[in-house]
mmCIF file of C-alpha atoms and ligand atoms in Angstrom:
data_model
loop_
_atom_site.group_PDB
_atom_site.id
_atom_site.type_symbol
_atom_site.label_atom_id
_atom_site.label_comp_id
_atom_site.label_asym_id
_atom_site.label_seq_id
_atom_site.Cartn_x
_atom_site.Cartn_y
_atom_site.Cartn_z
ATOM 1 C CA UNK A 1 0.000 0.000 0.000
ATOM 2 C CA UNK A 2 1.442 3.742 -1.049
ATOM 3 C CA UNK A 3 1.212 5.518 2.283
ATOM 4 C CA UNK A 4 2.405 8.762 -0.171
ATOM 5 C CA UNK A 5 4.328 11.346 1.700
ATOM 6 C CA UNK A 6 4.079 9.012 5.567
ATOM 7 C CA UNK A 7 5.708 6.220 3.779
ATOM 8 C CA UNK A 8 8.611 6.421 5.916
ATOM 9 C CA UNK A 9 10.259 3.738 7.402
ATOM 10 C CA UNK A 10 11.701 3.513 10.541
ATOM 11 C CA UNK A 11 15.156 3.210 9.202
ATOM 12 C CA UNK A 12 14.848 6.751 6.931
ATOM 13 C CA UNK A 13 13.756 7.838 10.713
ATOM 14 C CA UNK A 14 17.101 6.615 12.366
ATOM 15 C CA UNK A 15 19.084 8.235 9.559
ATOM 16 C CA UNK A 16 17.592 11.525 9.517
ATOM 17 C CA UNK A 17 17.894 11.793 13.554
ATOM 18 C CA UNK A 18 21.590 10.867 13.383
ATOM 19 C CA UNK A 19 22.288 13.184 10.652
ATOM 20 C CA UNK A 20 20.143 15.986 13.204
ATOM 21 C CA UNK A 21 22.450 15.201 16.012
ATOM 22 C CA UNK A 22 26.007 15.331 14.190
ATOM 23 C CA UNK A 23 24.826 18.883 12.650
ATOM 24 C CA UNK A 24 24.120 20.343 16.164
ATOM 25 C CA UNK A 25 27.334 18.705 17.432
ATOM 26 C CA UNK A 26 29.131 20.534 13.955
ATOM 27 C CA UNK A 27 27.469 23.477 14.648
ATOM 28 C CA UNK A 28 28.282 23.603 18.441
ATOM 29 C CA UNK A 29 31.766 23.063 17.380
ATOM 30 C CA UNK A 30 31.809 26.009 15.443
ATOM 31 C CA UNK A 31 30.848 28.147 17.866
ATOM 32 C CA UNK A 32 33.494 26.808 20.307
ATOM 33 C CA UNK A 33 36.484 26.895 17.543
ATOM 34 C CA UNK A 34 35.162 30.832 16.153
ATOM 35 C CA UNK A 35 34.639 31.478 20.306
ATOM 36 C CA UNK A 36 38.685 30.629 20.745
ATOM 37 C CA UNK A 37 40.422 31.873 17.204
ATOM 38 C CA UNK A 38 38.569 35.594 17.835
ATOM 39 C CA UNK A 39 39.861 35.907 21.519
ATOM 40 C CA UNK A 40 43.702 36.050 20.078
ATOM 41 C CA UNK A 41 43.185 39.274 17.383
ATOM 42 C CA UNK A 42 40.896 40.813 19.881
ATOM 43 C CA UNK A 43 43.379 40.759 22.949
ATOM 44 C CA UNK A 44 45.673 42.361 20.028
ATOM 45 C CA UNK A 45 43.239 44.835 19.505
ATOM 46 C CA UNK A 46 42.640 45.513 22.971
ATOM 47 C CA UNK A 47 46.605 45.921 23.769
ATOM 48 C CA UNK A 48 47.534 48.018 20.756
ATOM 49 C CA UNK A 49 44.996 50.465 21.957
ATOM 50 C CA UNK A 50 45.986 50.607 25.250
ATOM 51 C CA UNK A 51 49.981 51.450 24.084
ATOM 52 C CA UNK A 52 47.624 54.058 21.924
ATOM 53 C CA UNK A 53 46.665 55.875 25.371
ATOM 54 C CA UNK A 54 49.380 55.751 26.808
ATOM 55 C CA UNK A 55 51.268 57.533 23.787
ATOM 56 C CA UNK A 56 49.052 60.587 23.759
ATOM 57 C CA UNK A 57 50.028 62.052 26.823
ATOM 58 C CA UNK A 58 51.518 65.862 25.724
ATOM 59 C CA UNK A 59 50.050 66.035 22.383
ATOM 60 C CA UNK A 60 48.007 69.133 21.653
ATOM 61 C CA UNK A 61 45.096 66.396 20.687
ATOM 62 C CA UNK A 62 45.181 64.056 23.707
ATOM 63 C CA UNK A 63 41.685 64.488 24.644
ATOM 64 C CA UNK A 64 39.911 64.132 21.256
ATOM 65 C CA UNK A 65 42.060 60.987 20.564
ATOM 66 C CA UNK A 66 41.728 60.071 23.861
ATOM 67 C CA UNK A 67 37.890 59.766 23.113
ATOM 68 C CA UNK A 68 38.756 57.518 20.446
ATOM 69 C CA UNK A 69 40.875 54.745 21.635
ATOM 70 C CA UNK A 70 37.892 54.345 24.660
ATOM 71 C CA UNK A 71 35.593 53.891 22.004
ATOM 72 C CA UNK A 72 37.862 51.013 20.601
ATOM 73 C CA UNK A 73 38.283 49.877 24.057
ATOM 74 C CA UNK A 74 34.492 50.072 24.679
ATOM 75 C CA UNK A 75 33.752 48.088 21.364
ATOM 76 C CA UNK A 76 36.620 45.610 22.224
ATOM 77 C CA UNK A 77 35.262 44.857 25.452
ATOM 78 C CA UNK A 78 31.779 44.234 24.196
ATOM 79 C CA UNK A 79 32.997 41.697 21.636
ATOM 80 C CA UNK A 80 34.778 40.139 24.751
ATOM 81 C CA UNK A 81 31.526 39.414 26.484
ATOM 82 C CA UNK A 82 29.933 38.212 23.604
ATOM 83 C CA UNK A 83 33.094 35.633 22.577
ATOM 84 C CA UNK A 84 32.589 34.632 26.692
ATOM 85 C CA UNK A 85 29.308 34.065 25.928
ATOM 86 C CA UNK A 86 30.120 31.676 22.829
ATOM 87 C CA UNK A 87 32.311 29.946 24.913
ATOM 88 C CA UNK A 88 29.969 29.684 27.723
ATOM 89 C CA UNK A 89 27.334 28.200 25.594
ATOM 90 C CA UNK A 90 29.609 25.879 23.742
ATOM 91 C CA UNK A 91 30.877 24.508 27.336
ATOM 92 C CA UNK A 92 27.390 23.980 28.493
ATOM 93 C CA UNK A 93 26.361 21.862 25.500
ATOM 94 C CA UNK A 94 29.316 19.878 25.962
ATOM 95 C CA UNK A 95 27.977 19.839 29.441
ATOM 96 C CA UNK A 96 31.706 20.657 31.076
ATOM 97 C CA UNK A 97 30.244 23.535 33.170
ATOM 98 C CA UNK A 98 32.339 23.475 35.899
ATOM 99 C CA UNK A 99 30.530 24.572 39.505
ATOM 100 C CA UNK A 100 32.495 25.949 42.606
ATOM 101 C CA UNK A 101 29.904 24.557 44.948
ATOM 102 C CA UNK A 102 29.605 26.410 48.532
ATOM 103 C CA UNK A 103 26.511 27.845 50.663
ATOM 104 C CA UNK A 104 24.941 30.631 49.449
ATOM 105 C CA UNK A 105 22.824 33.453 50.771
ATOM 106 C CA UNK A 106 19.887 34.315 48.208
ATOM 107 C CA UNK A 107 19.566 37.711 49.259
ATOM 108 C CA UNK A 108 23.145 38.487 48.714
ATOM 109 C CA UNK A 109 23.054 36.831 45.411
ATOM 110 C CA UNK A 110 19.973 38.869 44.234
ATOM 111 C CA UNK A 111 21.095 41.968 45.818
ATOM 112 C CA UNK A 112 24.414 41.594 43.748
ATOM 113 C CA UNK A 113 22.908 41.205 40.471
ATOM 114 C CA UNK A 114 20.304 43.831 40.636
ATOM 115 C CA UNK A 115 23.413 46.226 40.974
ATOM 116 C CA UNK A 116 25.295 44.563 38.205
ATOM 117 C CA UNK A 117 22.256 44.692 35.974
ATOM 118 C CA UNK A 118 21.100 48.620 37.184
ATOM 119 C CA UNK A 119 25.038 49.359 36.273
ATOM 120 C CA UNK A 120 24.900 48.072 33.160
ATOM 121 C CA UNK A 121 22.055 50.280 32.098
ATOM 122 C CA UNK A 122 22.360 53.474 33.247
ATOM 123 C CA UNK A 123 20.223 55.080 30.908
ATOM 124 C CA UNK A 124 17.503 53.243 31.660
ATOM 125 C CA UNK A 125 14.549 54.063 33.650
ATOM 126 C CA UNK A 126 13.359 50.844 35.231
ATOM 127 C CA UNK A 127 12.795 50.632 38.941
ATOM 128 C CA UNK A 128 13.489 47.180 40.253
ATOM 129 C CA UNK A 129 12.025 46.372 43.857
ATOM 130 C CA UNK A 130 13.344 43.011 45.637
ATOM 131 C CA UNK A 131 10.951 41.212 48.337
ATOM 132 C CA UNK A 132 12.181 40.099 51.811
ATOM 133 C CA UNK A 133 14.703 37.510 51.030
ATOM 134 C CA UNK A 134 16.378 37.305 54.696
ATOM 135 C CA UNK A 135 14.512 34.484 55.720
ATOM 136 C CA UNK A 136 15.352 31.803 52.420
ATOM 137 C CA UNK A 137 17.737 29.429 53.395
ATOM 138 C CA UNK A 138 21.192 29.467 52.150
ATOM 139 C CA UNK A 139 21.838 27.051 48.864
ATOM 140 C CA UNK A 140 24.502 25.160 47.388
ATOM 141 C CA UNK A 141 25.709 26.764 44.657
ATOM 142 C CA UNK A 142 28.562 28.651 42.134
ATOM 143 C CA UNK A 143 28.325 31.486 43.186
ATOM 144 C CA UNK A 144 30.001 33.211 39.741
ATOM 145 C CA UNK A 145 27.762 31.209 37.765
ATOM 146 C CA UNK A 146 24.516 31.880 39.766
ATOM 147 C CA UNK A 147 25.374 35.595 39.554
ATOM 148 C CA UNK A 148 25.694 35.357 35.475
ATOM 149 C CA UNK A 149 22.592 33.645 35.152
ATOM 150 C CA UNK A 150 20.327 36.367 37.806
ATOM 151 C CA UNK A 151 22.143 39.222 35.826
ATOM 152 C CA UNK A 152 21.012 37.993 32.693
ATOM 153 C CA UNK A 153 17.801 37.599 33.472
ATOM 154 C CA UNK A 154 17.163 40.654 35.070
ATOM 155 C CA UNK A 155 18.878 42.770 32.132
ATOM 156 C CA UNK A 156 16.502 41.277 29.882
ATOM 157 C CA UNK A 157 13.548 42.402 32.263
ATOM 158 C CA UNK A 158 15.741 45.674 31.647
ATOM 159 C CA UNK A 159 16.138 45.375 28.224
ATOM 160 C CA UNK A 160 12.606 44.227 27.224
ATOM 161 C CA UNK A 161 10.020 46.930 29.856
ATOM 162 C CA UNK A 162 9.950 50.505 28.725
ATOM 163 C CA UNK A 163 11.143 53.660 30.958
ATOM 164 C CA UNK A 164 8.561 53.990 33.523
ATOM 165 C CA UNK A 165 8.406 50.393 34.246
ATOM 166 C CA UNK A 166 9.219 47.989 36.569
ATOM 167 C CA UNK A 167 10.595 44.852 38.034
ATOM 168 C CA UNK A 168 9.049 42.412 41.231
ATOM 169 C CA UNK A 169 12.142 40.178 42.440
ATOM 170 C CA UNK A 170 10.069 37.629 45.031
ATOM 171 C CA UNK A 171 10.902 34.590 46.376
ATOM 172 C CA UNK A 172 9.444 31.553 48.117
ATOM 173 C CA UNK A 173 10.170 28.272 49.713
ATOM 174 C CA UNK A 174 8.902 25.215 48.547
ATOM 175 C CA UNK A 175 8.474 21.606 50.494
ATOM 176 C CA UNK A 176 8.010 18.105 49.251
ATOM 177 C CA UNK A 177 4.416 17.467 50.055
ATOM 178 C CA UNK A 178 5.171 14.749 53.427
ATOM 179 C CA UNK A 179 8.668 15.375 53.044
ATOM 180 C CA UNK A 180 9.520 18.644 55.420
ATOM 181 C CA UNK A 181 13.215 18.212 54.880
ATOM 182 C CA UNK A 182 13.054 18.350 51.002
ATOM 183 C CA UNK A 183 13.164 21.823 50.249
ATOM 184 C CA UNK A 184 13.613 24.251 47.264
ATOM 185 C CA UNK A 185 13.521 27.809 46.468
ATOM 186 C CA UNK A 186 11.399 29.621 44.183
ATOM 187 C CA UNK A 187 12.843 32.885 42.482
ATOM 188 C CA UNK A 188 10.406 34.750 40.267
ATOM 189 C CA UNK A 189 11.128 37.758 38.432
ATOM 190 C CA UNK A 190 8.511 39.948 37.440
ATOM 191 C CA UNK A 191 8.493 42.523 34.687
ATOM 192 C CA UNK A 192 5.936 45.084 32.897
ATOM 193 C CA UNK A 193 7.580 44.775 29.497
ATOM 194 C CA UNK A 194 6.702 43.932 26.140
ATOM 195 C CA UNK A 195 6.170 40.396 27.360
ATOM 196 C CA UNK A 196 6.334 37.017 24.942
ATOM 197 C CA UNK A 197 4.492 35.134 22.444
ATOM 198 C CA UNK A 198 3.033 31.914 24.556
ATOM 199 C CA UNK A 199 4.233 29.814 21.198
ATOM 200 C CA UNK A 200 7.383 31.157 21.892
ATOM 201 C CA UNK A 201 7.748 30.627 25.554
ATOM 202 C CA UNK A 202 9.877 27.876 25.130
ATOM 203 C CA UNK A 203 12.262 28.972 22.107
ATOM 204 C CA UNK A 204 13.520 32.131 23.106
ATOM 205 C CA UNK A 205 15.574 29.507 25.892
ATOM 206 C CA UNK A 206 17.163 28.328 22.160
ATOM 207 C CA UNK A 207 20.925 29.613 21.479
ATOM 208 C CA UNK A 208 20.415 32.979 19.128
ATOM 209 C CA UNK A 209 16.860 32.635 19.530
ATOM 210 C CA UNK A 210 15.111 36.590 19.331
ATOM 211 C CA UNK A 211 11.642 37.101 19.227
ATOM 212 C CA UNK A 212 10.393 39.006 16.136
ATOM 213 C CA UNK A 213 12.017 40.257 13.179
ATOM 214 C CA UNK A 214 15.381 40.571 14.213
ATOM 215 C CA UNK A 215 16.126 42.681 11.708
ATOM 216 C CA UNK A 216 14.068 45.402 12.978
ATOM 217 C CA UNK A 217 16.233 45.535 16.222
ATOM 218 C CA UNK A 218 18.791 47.829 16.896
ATOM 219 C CA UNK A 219 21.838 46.347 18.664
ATOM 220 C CA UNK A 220 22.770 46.742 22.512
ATOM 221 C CA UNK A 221 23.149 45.464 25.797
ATOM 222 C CA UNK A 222 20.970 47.675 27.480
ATOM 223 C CA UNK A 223 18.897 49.995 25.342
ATOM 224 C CA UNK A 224 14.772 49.140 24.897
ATOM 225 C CA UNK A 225 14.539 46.174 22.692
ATOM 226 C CA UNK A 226 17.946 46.545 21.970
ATOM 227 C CA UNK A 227 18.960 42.816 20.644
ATOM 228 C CA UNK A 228 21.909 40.814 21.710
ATOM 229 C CA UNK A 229 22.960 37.682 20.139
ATOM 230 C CA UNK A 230 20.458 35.519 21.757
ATOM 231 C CA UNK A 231 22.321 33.623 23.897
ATOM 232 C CA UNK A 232 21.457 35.230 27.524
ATOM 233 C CA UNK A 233 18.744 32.686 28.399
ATOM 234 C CA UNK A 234 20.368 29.800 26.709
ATOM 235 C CA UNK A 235 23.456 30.285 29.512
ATOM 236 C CA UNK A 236 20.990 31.301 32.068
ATOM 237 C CA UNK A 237 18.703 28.349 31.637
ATOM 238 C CA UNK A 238 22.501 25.983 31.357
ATOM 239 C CA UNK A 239 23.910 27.191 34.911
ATOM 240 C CA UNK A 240 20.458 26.793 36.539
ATOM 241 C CA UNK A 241 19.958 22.739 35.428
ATOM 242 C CA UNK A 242 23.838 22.313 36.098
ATOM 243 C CA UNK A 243 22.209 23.226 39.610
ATOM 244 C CA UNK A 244 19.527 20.538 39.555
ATOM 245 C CA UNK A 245 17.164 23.830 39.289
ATOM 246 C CA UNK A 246 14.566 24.561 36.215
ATOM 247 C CA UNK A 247 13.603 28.015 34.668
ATOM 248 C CA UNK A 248 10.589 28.700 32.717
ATOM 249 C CA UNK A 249 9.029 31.930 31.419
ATOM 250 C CA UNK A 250 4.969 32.809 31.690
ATOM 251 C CA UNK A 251 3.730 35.978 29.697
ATOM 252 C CA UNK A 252 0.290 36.480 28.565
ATOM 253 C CA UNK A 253 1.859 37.320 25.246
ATOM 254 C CA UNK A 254 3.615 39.909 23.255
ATOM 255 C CA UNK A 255 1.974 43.516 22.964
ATOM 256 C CA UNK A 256 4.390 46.592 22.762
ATOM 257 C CA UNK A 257 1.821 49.125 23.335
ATOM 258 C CA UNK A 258 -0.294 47.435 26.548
ATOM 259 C CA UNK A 259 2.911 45.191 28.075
ATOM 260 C CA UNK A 260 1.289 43.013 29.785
ATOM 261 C CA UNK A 261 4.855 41.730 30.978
ATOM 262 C CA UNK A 262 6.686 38.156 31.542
ATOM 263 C CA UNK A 263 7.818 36.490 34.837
ATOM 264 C CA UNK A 264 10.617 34.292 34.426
ATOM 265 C CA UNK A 265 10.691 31.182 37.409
ATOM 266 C CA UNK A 266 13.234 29.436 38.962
ATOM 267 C CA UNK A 267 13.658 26.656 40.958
ATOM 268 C CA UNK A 268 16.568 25.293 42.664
ATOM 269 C CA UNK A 269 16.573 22.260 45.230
ATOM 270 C CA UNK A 270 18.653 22.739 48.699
ATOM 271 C CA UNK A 271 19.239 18.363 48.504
ATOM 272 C CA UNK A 272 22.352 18.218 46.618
ATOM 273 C CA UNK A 273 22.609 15.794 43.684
ATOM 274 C CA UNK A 274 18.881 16.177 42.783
ATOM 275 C CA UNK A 275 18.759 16.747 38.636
ATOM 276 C CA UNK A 276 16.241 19.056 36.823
ATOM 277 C CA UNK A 277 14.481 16.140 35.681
ATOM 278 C CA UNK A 278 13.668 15.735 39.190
ATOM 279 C CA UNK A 279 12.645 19.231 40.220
ATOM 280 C CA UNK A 280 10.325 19.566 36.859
ATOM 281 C CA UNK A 281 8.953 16.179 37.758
ATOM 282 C CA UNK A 282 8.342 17.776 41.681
ATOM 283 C CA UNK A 283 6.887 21.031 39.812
ATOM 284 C CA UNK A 284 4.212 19.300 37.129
ATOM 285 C CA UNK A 285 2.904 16.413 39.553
ATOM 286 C CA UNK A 286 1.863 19.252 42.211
ATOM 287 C CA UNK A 287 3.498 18.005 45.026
ATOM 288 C CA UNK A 288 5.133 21.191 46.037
ATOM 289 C CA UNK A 289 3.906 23.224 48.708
ATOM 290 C CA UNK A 290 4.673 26.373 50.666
ATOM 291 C CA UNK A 291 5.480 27.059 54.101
ATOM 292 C CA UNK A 292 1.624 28.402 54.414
ATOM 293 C CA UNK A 293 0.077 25.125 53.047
HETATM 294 N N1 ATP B 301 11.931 39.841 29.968
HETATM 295 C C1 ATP B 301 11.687 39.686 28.677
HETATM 296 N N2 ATP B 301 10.607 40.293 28.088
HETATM 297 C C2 ATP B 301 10.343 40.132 26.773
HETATM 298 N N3 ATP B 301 11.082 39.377 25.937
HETATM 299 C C3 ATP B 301 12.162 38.743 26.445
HETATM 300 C C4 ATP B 301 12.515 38.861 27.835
HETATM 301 N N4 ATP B 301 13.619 38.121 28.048
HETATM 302 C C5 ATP B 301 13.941 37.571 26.852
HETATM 303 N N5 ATP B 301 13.077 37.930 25.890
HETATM 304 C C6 ATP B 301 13.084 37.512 24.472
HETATM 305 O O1 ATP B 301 13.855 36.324 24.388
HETATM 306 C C7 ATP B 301 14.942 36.489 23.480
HETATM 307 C C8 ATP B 301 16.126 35.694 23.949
HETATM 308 O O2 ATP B 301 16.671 36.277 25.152
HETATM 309 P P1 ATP B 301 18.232 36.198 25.402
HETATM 310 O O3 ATP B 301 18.520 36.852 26.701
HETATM 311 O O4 ATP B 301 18.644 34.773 25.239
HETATM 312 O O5 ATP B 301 18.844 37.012 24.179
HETATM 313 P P2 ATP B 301 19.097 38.596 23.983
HETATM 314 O O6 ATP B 301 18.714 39.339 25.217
HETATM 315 O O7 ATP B 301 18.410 38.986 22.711
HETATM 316 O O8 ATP B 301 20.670 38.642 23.732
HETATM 317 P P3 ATP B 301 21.833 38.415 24.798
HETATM 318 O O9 ATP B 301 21.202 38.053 26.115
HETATM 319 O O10 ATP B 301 22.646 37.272 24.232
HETATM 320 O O11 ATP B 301 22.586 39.697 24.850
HETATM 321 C C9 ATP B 301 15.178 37.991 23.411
HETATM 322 O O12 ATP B 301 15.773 38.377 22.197
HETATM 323 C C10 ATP B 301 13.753 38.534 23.545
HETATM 324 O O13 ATP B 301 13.115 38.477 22.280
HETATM 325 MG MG1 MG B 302 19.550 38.737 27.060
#
């Protein structure tokens, strides 16, 4: 019987999924290899111009050139976060993030990134208010790598909520339902920005995934809508499940004009060893509950 275009069989299947997996591995590769071979010309770049501004002192145009080489500096440093970024993405699918596990206050860790992030964009005019944290209990955790991952998720609730608008850092604990000792913590951060297509809830967690047509989009780190290479959330969402935690987005969807906002959750347990399979497991079956339950 002709099954037309379903006739496939399960061995055309096999095939095409193999042929899937060694592209991503190629293409994860390449981002690794093109990561490495730009760091050498761009510490060149960044050296030369530092012998640049140090040559200038005396000469009648110091300051105007002066103005220059910071600008290459400024560019040269940009281009180094984004070649981190490659690299940090490339580790994570190779899954050889490496964690510098020790106890960890919340608050501190929240506190710290909402400066970092607030620093970042000083032009912007988003007010960021942070709940009573003093009472969460202290994790187990990288403390570098859990800062990268809160800083890039705030500076997107930066990045994507328009002057005037704000951001709700809250957290919560969570318990095993009959199981007092099995705790987690809940981090949810809150913005009134442009918010997020539900059918795209899950992609924008992708590597270079952007919502929209990115070539509309101006690029920045920090300016409204500005776009970045897409790889914020991709790290983010790799340091949190190196944790054993989960992070998910929720927006009622994607209007520039109402911005009905997004909230990004995360979850990390306290039991070392526990995997993100695990905690999503703990999350979808409902057997989480809060102190008040
Ligand atoms: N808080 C948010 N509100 C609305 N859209 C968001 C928010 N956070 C992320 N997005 C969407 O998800 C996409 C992916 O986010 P991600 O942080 O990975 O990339 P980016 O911010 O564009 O670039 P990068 O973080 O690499 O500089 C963004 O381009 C944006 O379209
Ligand atoms: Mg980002």
């Amino acid at each position: 019987m002709d099954n037309g275009p379903y006739n496939i069989d399960a061995g055309e299947i096999q095939t095409a999924l193999a042929r899937l997996s060694k592209l991503e591995q190629t293409k994860s590769a390449f981002i690794s290899i093109a990561a490495h071979e730009l760091k050498t010309p761009l510490t060149l770049v960044r050296g030369y111009a530092a012998i640049l501004g140090e040559r200038l002192h005396g000469r009648p145009d110091a300051d105007e050139l002066a103005g220059l080489v910071a600008g290459i500096l400024r560019g040269a440093q940009r281009l180094g976060e984004i070649i981190d970024d490659m690299i940090d993405v490339a580790s994570i699918e190779a899954q050889s993030l490496e964690l510098n596990l020790e106890p960890l206050s919340l608050e501190t860790l929240v506190d710290l990134a909402v400066k970092e992030a607030l620093a970042g964009a000083p032009e912007r005019q988003v007010r960021i208010l942070v709940g009573d944290l003093s009472s969460m209990p202290h994790i187990i955790g990288d403390a570098q790598r859990l800062h990268q991952a809160l800083v890039k998720i705030i500076s997107n609730g930066i990045k994507y909520t328009p002057d005037g608008g704000r951001i709700d850092i809250s957290g919560r604990l969570l318990y095993v339902d009959g199981a007092q000792s099995d705790v987690l913590v809940e981090l949810a951060v809150a913005d009134t920005g442009i918010g997020i297509p539900q059918e795209e809830l899950e992609w924008i967690f992708e590597k270079f995934y952007r919502v929209g047509d990115i070539t509309l989009h101006s690029t920045s780190k920090s300016r409204f809508k500005g776009a970045g290479p897409g790889l914020g959330l991709t790290i983010a969402r790799g340091i949190i499940e190196a944790h054993g935690g989960i992070i998910w987005a929720e927006s009622p969807g994607y209007d520039e004009t109402c911005c009905p906002g997004s909230t990004f959750h995360i979850i990390l347990p306290l039991q070392q060893g526990s995997s993100p399979a695990r905690t999503r497991y703990l999350v979808q079956s409902g057997l989480l509950r809060t102190s008040g339950e």
